Coordinates of C-alpha atoms in Angstrom, one line a residue:
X327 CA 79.5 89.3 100.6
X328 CA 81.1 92.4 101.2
X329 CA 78.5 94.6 103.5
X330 CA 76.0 97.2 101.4
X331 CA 76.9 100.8 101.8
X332 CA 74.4 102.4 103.9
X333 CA 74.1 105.5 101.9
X334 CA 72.9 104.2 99.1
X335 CA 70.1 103.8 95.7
X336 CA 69.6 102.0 93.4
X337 CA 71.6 102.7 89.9
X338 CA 72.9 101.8 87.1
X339 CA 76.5 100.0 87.1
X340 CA 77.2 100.6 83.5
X341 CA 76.4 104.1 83.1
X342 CA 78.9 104.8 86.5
X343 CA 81.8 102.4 86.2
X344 CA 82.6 100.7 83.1
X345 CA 85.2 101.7 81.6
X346 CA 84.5 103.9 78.3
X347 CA 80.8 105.0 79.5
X348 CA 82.0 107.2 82.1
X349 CA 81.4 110.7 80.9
X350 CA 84.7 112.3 80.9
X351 CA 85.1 115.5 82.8
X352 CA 85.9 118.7 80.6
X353 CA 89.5 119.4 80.1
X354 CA 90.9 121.1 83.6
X355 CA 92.4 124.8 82.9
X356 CA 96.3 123.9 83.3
X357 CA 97.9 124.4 86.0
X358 CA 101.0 126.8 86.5
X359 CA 104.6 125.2 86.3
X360 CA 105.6 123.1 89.3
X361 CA 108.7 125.2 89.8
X362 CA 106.6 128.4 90.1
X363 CA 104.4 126.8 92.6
X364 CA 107.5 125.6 94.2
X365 CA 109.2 128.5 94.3
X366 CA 106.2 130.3 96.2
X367 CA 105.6 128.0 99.0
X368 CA 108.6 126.7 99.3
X369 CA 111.2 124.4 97.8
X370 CA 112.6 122.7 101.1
X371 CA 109.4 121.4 102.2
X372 CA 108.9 117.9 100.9
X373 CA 105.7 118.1 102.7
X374 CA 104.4 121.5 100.5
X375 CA 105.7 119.4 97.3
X376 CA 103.9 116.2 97.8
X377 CA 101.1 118.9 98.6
X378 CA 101.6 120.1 95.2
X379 CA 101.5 117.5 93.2
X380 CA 98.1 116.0 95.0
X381 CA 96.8 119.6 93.5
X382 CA 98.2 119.0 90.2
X383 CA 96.9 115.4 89.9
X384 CA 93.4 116.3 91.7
X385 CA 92.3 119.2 89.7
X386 CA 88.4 120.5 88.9
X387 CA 86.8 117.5 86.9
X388 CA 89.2 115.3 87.6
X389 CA 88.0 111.5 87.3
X390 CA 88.6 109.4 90.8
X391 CA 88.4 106.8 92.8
X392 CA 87.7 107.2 96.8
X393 CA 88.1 105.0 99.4
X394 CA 86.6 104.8 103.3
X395 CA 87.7 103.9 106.7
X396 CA 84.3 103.7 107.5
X397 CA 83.0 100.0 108.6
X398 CA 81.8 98.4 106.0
X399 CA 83.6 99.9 103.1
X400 CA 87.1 98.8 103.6
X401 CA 88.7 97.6 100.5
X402 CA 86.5 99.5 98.3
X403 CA 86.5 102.4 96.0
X404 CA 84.1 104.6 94.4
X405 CA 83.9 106.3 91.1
X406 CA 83.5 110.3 91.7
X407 CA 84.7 113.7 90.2
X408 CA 86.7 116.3 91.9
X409 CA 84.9 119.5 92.3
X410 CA 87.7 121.1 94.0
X411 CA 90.2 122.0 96.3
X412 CA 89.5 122.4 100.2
X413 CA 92.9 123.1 101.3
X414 CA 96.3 121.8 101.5
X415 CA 95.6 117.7 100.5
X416 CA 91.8 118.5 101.1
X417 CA 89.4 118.0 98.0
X418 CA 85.7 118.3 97.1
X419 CA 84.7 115.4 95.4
X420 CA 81.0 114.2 94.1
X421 CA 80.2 110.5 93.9
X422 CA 79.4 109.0 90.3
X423 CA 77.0 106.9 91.8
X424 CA 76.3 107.3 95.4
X425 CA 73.0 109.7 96.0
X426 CA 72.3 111.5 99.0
X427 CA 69.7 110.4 101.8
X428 CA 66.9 112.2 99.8
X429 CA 68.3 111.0 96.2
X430 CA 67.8 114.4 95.0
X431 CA 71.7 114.1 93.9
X432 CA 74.8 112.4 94.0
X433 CA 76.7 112.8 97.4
X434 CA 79.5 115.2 97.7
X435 CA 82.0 114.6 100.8
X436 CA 85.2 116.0 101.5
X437 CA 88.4 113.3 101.4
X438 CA 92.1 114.1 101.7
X439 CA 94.7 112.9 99.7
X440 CA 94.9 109.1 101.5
X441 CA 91.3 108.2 100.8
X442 CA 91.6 109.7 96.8
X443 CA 93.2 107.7 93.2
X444 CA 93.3 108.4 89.5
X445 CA 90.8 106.5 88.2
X446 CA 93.0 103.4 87.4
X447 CA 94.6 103.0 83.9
X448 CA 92.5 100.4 81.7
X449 CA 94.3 96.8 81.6
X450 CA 92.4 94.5 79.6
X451 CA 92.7 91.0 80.6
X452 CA 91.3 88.2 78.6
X453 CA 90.8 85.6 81.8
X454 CA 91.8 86.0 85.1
X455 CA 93.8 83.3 86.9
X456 CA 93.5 81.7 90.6
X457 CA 95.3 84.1 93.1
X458 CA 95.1 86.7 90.5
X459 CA 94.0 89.7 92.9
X460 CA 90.6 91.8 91.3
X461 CA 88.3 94.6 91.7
X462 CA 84.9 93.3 91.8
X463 CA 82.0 95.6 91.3
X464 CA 79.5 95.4 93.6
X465 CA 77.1 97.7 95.3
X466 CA 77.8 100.6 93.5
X467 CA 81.8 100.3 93.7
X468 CA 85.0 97.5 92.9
X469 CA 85.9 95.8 96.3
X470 CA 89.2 94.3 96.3
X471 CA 89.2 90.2 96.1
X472 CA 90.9 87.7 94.9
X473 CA 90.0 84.9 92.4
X474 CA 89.8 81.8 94.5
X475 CA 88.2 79.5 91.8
X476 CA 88.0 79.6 88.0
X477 CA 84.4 78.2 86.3
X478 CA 83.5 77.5 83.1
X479 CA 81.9 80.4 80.6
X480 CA 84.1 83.4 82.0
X481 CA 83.3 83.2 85.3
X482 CA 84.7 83.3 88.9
X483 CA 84.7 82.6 92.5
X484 CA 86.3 85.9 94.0
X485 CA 87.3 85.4 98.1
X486 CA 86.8 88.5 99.9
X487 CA 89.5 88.9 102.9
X488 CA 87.5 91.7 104.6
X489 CA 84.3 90.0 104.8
X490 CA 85.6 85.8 104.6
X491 CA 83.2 85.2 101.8
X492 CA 83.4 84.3 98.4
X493 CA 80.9 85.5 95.5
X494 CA 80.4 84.3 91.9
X495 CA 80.8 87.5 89.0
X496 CA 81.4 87.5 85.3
X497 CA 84.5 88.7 83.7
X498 CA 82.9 91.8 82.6
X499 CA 82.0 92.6 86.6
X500 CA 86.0 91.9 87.6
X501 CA 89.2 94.1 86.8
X502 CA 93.0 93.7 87.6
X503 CA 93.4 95.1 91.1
X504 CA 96.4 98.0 91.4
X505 CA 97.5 100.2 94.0
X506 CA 98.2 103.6 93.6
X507 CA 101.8 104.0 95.5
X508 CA 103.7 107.2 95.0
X509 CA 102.1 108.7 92.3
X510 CA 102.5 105.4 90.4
X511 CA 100.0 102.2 89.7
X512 CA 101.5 98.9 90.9
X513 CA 99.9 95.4 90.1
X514 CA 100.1 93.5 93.2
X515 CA 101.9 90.4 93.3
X516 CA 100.1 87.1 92.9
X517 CA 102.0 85.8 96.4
X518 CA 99.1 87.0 97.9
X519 CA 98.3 85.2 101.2
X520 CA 93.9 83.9 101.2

């Protein structure tokens, strides 16, 4: 079972990650024309665009998903809202879920642009297959797995690489896993080695 994050409380799944009952964030102001923010850092810098385009995706209220390097979290994400920039590929973001130490509110953390997602597009799947790769929620975010068994009434063995273990969930706990890989979402193969 993939290891509890130690910064958390107890909440309530449905309110913070199923899809529809997230609150949306209000609509962002819009941001000025790539070209002009182009033109004034610098068009030959592929390192000020991809900069740019973080900023433009990642804007105040923006819905997200953050990952950790920190032991015990790897291949998971967390549902949070940008609350703003922090500098080039820098943002402010507050967990949807995770509370600080005291739980007097959510947790707000600083993550650059390699730990931060869209929230992933909505792909409804009516059963999932062996090998099909998932996010599976559990404590308080999806953990990537893969469906090692299929059972009877819309359930499902999910293998966990990270951890070596394998936990039962409903359908309604599991989504399609994708990877966010240049700006675009990808559905990993189902080659995918247990």
């Amino acid at each position: 079972m993939p290891r509890k994050p130690r910064r958390t409380k107890v909440f309530n799944f449905s309110k913070c990650l199923t899809p529809g009952l997230v609150p949306m964030p209000e609509t962002p102001p819009p941001s000025p024309p790539r070209e002009e923010l182009i033109e004034e850092v610098g068009e030959n810098d592929p390192n000020v665009t991809d900069s740019i385009v973080s900023n433009e995706i990642f804007t105040k209220g923006a819905l997200v998903e953050v990952s950790s390097d920190e032991e015990g979290f790897h291949g998971s994400w967390f549902a949070a809202t940008v609350v703003k920039s922090v500098g080039r590929d820098k943002f402010l973001i507050e967990y949807k879920c995770l509370r600080t130490e005291d739980d007097l509110a959510f947790l707000r953390e600083e993550v650059d642009n390699m730990h931060i997602r869209p929230h992933p597009p909505e792909n409804v799947v009516d059963h999932f297959k062996q090998l099909d790769e998932v996010d599976a929620l559990y404590n308080d975010g999806w953990w990537v797995g893969v469906i090692s068994k299929v059972l009877r009434g819309s359930r499902y063995i999910v293998y966990f690489k990270e951890t070596c273990e394998e936990l039962e969930y409903q359908h309604s706990e599991l989504r399609l896993h994708q990877d966010w890989i240049d700006g675009k979402w990808v559905i990993p193969s189902r080659e995918l080695k247990l």
